[in-house]
PDB file of C-alpha atoms and ligand atoms in Angstrom:
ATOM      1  CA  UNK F  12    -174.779  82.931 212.442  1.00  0.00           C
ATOM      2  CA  UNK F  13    -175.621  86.612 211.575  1.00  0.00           C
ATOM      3  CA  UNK F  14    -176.096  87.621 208.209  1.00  0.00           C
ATOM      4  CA  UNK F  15    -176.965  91.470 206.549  1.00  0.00           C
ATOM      5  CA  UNK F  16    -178.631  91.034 202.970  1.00  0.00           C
ATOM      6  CA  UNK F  17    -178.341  93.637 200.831  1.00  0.00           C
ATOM      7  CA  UNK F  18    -180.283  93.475 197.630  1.00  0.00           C
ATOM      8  CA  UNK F  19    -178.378  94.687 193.971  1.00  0.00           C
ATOM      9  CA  UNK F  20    -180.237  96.086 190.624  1.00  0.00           C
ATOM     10  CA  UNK F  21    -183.158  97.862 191.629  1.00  0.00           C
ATOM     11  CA  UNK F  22    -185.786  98.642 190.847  1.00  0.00           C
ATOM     12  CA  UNK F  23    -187.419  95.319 189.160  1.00  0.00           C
ATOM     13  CA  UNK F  24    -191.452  94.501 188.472  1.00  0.00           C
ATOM     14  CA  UNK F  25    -190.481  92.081 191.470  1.00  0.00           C
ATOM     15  CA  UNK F  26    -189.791  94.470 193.848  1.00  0.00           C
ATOM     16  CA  UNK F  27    -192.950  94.998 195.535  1.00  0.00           C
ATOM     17  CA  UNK F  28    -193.071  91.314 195.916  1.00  0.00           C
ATOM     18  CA  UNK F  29    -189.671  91.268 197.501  1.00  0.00           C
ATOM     19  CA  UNK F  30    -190.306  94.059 199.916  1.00  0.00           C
ATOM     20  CA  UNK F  31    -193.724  92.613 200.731  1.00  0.00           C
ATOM     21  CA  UNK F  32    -191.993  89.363 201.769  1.00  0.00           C
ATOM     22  CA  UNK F  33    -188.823  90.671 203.604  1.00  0.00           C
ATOM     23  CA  UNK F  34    -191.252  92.534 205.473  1.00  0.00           C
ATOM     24  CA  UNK F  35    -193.970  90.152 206.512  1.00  0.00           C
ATOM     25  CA  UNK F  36    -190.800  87.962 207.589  1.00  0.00           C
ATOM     26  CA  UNK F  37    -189.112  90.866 209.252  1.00  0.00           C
ATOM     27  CA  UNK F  38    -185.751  90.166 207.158  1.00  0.00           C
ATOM     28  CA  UNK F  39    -184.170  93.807 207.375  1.00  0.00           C
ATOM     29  CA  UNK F  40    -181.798  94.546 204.120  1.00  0.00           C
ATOM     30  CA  UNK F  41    -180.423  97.013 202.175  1.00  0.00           C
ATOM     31  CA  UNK F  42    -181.142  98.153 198.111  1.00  0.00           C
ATOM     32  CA  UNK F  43    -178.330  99.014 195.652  1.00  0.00           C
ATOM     33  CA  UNK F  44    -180.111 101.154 192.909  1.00  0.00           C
ATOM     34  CA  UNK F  45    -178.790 100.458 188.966  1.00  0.00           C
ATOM     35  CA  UNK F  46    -180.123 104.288 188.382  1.00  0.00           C
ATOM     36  CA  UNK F  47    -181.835 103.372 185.228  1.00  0.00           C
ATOM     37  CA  UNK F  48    -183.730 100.186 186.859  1.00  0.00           C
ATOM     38  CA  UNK F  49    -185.606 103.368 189.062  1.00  0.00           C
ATOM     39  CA  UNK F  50    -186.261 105.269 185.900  1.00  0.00           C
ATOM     40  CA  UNK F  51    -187.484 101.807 184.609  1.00  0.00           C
ATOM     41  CA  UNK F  52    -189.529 100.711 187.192  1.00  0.00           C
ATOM     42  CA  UNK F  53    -190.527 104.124 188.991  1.00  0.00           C
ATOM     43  CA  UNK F  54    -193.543 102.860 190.781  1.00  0.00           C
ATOM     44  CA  UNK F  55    -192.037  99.933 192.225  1.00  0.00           C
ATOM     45  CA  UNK F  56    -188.765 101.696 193.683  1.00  0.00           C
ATOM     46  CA  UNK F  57    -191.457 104.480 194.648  1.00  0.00           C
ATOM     47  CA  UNK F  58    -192.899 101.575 196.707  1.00  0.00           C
ATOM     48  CA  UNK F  59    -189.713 100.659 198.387  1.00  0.00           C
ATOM     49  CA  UNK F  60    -188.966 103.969 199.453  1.00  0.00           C
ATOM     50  CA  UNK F  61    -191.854 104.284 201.224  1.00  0.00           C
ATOM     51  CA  UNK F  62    -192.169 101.263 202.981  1.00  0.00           C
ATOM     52  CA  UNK F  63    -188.573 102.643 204.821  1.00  0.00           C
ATOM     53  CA  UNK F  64    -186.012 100.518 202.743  1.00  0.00           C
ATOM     54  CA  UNK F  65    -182.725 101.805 202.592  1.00  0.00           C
ATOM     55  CA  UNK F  66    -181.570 102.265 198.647  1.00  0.00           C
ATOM     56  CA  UNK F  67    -177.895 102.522 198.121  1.00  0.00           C
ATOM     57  CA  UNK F  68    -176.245 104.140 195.254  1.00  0.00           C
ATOM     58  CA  UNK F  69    -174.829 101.542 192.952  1.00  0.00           C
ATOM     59  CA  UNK F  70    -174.109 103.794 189.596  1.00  0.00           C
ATOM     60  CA  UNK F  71    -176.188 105.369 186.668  1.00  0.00           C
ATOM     61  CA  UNK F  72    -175.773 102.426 183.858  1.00  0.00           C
ATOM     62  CA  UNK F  73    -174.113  99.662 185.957  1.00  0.00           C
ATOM     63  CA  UNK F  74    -170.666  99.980 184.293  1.00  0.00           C
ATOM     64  CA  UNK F  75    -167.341  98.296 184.834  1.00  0.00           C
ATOM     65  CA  UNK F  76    -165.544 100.872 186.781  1.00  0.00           C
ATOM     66  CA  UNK F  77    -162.043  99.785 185.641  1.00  0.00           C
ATOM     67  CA  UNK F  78    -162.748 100.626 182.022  1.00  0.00           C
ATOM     68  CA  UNK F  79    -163.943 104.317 182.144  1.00  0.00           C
ATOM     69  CA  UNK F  80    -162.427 106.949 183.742  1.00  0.00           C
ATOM     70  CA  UNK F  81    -162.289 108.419 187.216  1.00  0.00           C
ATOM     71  CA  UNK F  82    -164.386 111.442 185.838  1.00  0.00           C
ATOM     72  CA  UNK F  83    -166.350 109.148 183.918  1.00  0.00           C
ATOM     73  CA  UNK F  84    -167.174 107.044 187.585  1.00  0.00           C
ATOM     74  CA  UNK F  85    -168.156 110.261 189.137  1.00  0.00           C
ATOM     75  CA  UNK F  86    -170.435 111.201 186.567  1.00  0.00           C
ATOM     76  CA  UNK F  87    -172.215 107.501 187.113  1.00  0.00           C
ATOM     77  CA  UNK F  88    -172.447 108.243 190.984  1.00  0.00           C
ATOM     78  CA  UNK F  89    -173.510 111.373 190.566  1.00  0.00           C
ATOM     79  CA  UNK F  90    -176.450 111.108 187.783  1.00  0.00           C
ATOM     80  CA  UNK F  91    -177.763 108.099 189.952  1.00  0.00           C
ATOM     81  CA  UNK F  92    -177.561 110.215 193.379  1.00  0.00           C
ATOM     82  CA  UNK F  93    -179.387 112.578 191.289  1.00  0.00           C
ATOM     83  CA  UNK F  94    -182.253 109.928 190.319  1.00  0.00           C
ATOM     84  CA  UNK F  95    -182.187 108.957 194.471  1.00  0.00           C
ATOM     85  CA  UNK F  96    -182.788 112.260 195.991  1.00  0.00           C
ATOM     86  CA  UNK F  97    -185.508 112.741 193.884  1.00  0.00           C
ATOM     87  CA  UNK F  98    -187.120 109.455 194.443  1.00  0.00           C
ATOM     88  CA  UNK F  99    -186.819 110.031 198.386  1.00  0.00           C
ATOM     89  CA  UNK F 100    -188.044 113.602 197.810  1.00  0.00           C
ATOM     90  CA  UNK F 101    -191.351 112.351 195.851  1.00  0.00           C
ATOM     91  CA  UNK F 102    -191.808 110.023 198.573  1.00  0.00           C
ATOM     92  CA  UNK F 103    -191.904 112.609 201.004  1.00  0.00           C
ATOM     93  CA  UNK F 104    -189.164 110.184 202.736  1.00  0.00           C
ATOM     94  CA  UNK F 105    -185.841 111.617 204.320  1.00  0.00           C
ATOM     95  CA  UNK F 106    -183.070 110.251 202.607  1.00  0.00           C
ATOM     96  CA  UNK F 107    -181.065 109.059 206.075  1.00  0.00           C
ATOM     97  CA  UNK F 108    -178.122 106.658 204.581  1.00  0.00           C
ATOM     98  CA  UNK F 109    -176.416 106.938 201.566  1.00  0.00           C
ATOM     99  CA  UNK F 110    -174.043 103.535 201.480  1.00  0.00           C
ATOM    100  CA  UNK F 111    -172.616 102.482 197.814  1.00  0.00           C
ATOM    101  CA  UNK F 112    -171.816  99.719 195.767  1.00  0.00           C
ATOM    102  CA  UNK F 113    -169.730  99.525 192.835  1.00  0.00           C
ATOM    103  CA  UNK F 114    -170.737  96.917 190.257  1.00  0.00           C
ATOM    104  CA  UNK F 115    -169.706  93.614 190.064  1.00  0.00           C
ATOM    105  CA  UNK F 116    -167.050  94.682 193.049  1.00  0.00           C
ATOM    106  CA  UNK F 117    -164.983  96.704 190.422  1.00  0.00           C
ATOM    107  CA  UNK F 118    -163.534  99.077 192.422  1.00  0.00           C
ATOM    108  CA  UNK F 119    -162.037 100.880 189.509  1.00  0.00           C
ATOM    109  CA  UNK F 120    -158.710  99.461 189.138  1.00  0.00           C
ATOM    110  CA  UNK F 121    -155.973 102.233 188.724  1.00  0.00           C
ATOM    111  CA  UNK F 122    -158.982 104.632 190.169  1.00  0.00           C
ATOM    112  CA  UNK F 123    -159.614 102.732 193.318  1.00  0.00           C
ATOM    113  CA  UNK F 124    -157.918 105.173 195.078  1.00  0.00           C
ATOM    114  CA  UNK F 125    -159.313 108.458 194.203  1.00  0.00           C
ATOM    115  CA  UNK F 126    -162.682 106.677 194.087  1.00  0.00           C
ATOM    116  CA  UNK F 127    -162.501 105.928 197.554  1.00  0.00           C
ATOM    117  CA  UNK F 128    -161.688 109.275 198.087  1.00  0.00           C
ATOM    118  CA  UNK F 129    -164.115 110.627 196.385  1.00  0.00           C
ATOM    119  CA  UNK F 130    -166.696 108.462 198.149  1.00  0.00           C
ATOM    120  CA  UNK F 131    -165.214 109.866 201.413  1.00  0.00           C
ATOM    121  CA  UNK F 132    -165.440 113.284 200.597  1.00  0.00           C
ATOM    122  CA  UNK F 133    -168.903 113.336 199.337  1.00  0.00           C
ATOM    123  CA  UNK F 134    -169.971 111.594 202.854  1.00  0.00           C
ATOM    124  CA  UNK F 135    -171.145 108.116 201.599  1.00  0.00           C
ATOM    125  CA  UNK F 136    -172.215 105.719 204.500  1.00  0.00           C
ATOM    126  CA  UNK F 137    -169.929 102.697 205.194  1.00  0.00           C
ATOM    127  CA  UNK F 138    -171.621  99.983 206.273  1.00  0.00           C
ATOM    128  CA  UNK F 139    -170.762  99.057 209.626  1.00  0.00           C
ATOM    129  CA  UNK F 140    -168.355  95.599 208.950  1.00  0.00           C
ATOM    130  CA  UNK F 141    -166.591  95.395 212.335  1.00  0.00           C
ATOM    131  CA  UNK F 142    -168.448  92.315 212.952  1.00  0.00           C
ATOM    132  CA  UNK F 143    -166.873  90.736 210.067  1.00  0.00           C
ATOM    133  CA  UNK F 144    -163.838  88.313 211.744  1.00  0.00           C
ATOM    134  CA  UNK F 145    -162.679  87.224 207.781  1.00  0.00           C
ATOM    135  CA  UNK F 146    -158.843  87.657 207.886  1.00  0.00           C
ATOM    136  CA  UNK F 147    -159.022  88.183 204.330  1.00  0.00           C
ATOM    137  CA  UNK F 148    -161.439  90.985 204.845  1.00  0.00           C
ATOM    138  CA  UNK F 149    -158.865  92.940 206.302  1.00  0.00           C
ATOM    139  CA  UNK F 150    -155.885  91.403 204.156  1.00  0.00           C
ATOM    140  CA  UNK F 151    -157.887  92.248 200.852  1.00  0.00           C
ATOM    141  CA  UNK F 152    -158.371  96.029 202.425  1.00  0.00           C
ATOM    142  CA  UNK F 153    -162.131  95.284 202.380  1.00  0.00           C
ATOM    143  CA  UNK F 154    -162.346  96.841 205.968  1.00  0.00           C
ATOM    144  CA  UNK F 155    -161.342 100.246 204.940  1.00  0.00           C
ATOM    145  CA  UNK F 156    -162.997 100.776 201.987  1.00  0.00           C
ATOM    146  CA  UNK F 157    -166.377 103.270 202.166  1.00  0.00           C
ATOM    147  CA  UNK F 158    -168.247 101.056 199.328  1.00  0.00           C
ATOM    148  CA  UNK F 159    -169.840  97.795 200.115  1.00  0.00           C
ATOM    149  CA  UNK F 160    -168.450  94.711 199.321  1.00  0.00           C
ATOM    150  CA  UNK F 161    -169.608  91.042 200.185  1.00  0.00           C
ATOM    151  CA  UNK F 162    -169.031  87.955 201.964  1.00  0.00           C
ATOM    152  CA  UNK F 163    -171.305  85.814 200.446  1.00  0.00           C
ATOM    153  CA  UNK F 164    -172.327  85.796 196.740  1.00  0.00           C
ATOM    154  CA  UNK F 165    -175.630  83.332 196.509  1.00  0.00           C
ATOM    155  CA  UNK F 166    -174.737  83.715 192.405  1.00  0.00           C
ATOM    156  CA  UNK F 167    -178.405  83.431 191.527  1.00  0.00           C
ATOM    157  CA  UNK F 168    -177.903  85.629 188.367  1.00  0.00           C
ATOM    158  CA  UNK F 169    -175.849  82.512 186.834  1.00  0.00           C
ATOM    159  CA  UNK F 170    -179.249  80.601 186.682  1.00  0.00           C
ATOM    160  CA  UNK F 171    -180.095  81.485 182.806  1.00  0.00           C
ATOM    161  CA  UNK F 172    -181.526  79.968 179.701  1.00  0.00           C
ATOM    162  CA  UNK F 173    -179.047  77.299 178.872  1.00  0.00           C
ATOM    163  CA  UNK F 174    -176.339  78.886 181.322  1.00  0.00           C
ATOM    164  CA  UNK F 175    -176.565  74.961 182.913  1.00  0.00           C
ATOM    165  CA  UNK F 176    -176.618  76.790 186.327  1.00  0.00           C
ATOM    166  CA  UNK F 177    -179.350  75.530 188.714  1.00  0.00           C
ATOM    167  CA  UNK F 178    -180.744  77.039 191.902  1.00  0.00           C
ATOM    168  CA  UNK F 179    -179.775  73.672 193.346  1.00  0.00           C
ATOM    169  CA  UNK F 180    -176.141  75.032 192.806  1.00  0.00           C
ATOM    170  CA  UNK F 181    -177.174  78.013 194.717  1.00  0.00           C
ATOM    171  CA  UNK F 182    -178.158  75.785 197.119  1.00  0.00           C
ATOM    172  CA  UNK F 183    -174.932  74.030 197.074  1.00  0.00           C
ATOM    173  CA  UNK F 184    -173.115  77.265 197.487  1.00  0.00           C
ATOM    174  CA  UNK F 185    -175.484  78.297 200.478  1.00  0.00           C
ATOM    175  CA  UNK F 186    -174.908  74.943 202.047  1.00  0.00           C
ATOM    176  CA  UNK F 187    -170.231  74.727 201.583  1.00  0.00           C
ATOM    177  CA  UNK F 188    -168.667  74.675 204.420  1.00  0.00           C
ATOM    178  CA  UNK F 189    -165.170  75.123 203.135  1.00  0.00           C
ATOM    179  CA  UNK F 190    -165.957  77.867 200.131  1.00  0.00           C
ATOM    180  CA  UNK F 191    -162.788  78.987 197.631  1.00  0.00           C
ATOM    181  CA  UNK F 192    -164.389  82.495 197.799  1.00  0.00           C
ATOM    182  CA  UNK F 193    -165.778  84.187 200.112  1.00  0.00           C
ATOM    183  CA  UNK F 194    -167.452  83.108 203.436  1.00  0.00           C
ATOM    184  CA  UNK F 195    -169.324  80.112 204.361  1.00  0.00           C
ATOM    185  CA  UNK F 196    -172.935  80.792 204.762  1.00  0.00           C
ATOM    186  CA  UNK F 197    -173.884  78.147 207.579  1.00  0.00           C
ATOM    187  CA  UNK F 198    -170.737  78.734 209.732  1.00  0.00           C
ATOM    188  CA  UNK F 199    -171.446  78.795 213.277  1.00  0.00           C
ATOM    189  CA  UNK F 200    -170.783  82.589 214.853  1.00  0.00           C
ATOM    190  CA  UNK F 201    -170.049  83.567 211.431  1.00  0.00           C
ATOM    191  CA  UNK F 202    -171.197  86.882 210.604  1.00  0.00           C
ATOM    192  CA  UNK F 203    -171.534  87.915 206.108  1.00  0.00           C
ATOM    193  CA  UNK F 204    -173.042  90.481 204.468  1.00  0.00           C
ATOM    194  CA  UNK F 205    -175.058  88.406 201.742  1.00  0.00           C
ATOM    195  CA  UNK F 206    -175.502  89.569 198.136  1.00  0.00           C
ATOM    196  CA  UNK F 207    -179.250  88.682 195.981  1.00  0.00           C
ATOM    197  CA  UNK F 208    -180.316  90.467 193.265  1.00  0.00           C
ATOM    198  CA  UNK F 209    -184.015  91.715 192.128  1.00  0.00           C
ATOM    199  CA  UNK F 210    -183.955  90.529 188.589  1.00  0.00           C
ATOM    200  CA  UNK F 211    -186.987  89.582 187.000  1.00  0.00           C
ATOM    201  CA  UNK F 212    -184.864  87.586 184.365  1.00  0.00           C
ATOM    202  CA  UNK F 213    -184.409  85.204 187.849  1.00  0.00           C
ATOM    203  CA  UNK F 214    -187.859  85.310 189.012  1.00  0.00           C
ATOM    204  CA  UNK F 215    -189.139  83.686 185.888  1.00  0.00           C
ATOM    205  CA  UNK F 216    -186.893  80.954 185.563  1.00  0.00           C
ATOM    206  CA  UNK F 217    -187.138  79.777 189.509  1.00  0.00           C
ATOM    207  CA  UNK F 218    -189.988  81.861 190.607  1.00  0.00           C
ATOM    208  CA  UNK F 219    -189.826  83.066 194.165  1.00  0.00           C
ATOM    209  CA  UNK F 220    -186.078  82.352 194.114  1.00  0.00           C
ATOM    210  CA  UNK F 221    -185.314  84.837 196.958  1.00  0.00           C
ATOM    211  CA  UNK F 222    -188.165  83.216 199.299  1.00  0.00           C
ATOM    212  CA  UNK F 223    -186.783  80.064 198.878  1.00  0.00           C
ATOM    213  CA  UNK F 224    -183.084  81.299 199.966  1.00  0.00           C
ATOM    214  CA  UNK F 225    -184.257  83.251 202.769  1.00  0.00           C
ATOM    215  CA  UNK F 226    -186.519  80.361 203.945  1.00  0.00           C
ATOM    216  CA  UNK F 227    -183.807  78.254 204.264  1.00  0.00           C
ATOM    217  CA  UNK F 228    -181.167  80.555 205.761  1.00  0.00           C
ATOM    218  CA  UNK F 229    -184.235  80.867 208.228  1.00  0.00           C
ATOM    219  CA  UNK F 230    -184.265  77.135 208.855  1.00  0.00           C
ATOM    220  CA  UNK F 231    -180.525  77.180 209.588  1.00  0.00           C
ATOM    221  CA  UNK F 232    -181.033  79.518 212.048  1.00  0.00           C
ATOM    222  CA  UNK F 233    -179.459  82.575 210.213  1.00  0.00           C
ATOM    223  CA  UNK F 234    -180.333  85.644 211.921  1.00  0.00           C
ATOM    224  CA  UNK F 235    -180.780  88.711 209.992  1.00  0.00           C
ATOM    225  CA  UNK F 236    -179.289  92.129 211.337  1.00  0.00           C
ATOM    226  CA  UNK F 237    -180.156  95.539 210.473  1.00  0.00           C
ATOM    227  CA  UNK F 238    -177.617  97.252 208.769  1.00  0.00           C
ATOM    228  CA  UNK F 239    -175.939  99.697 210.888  1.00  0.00           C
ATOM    229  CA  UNK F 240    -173.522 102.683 209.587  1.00  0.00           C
ATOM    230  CA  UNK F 241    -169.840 104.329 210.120  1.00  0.00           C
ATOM    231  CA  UNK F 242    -170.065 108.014 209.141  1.00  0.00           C
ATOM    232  CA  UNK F 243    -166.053 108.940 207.851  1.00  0.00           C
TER     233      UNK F 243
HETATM  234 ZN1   ZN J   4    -175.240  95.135 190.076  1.00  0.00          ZN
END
């Protein structure tokens, strides 16, 4: 079992701690920047750039992209590339890959054409997904999309204050073989493209959540790919 984590929401105060311990386990993964979350936390997504990660795009405000506009979209891609480029340029880092992800998978509804498009045009990185054998990634037209969708949701934001979602039930969900949604985690010769956030909100109800996910993909003998890329 393969697996490619990508990482949604940054920048966090966690971050450092995230990249320090992907590192040190030599977990390779990919960022998807909420634009404001880098204005937030400028240091800490200064800190990520540097130590190599790749940061996607992932809009300016984190919107729904079925309820605003196509120009409306564009401006939210565009204001957050804006907020990238200079990141990587005050790191003094070459800004190599530029994959996106829209939020919450909201591909824009009536837009999702002309957004893909758009994407296209402007020379957004696909991430490679050929190793994904999902029928329904194919069926669902997941495989020829330029943003970056997901096999696996570990649904770790759920665990709030009186939400009654536990990180056991992310444990349940890492540990179903026959999943409604998605892909199943512990499959043998599967390959998924995992999605974990960097919220702090997470960190202080179940702190170290993302160490404790990893450890055990680890333990299952998931092996963690570096993300690869299809230029369009
Ligand atoms: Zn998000």
């Amino acid at each position: 079992m393969r697996a490619l984590l990508t990482i949604d929401d940054f920048s966090s105060k966690n971050t450092p701690a995230i990249v320090d311990y992907l590192e040190k386990n030599k977990v390779p993964f990919i960022f998807f920047a909420w634009g404001q979350n880098v204005e937030r936390y400028h240091e800490e997504a200064l800190y990520a750039v540097k130590k190599g990660i790749i940061i996607g795009n992932h809009s300016y405000t984190h919107p729904q992209f079925s309820s605003i506009s196509f120009e409306e979209g564009v401006k939210e891609i565009e204001k957050c590339e804006e907020v990238l480029n200079n990141l990587y340029s005050e790191a003094g880092v070459e800004r190599k890959y530029r994959p996106f992800r829209f939020p919450y998978g909201d591909k824009g509804g009536a837009n999702k054409e002309k957004l893909q498009e758009y994407l296209a045009k402007q020379g957004f990185d696909k991430v490679d997904d050929t190793d994904i054998k999902y029928e329904w990634w194919k069926e669902q037209g997941l495989a020829a999309d330029i943003d970056t969708f997901w096999t696996f949701d570990f649904a770790e934001y759920n665990i709030r204050p009186n939400s009654g979602f536990t990180i056991d039930d992310v444990f349940k969900r890492m540990h179903e073989e026959n999943p409604v949604n998605g892909g199943a985690l512990l499959k043998p010769d599967s390959y998924n493209m995992l999605l974990l956030h960097a919220h702090d909100e997470t960190e202080e109800m179940e702190p170290l959540y993302y160490q404790r996910f990893i450890e055990d993909c680890l333990a299952n003998g998931v092996e963690f790919v570096a993300p690869r890329f299809i230029r369009r």
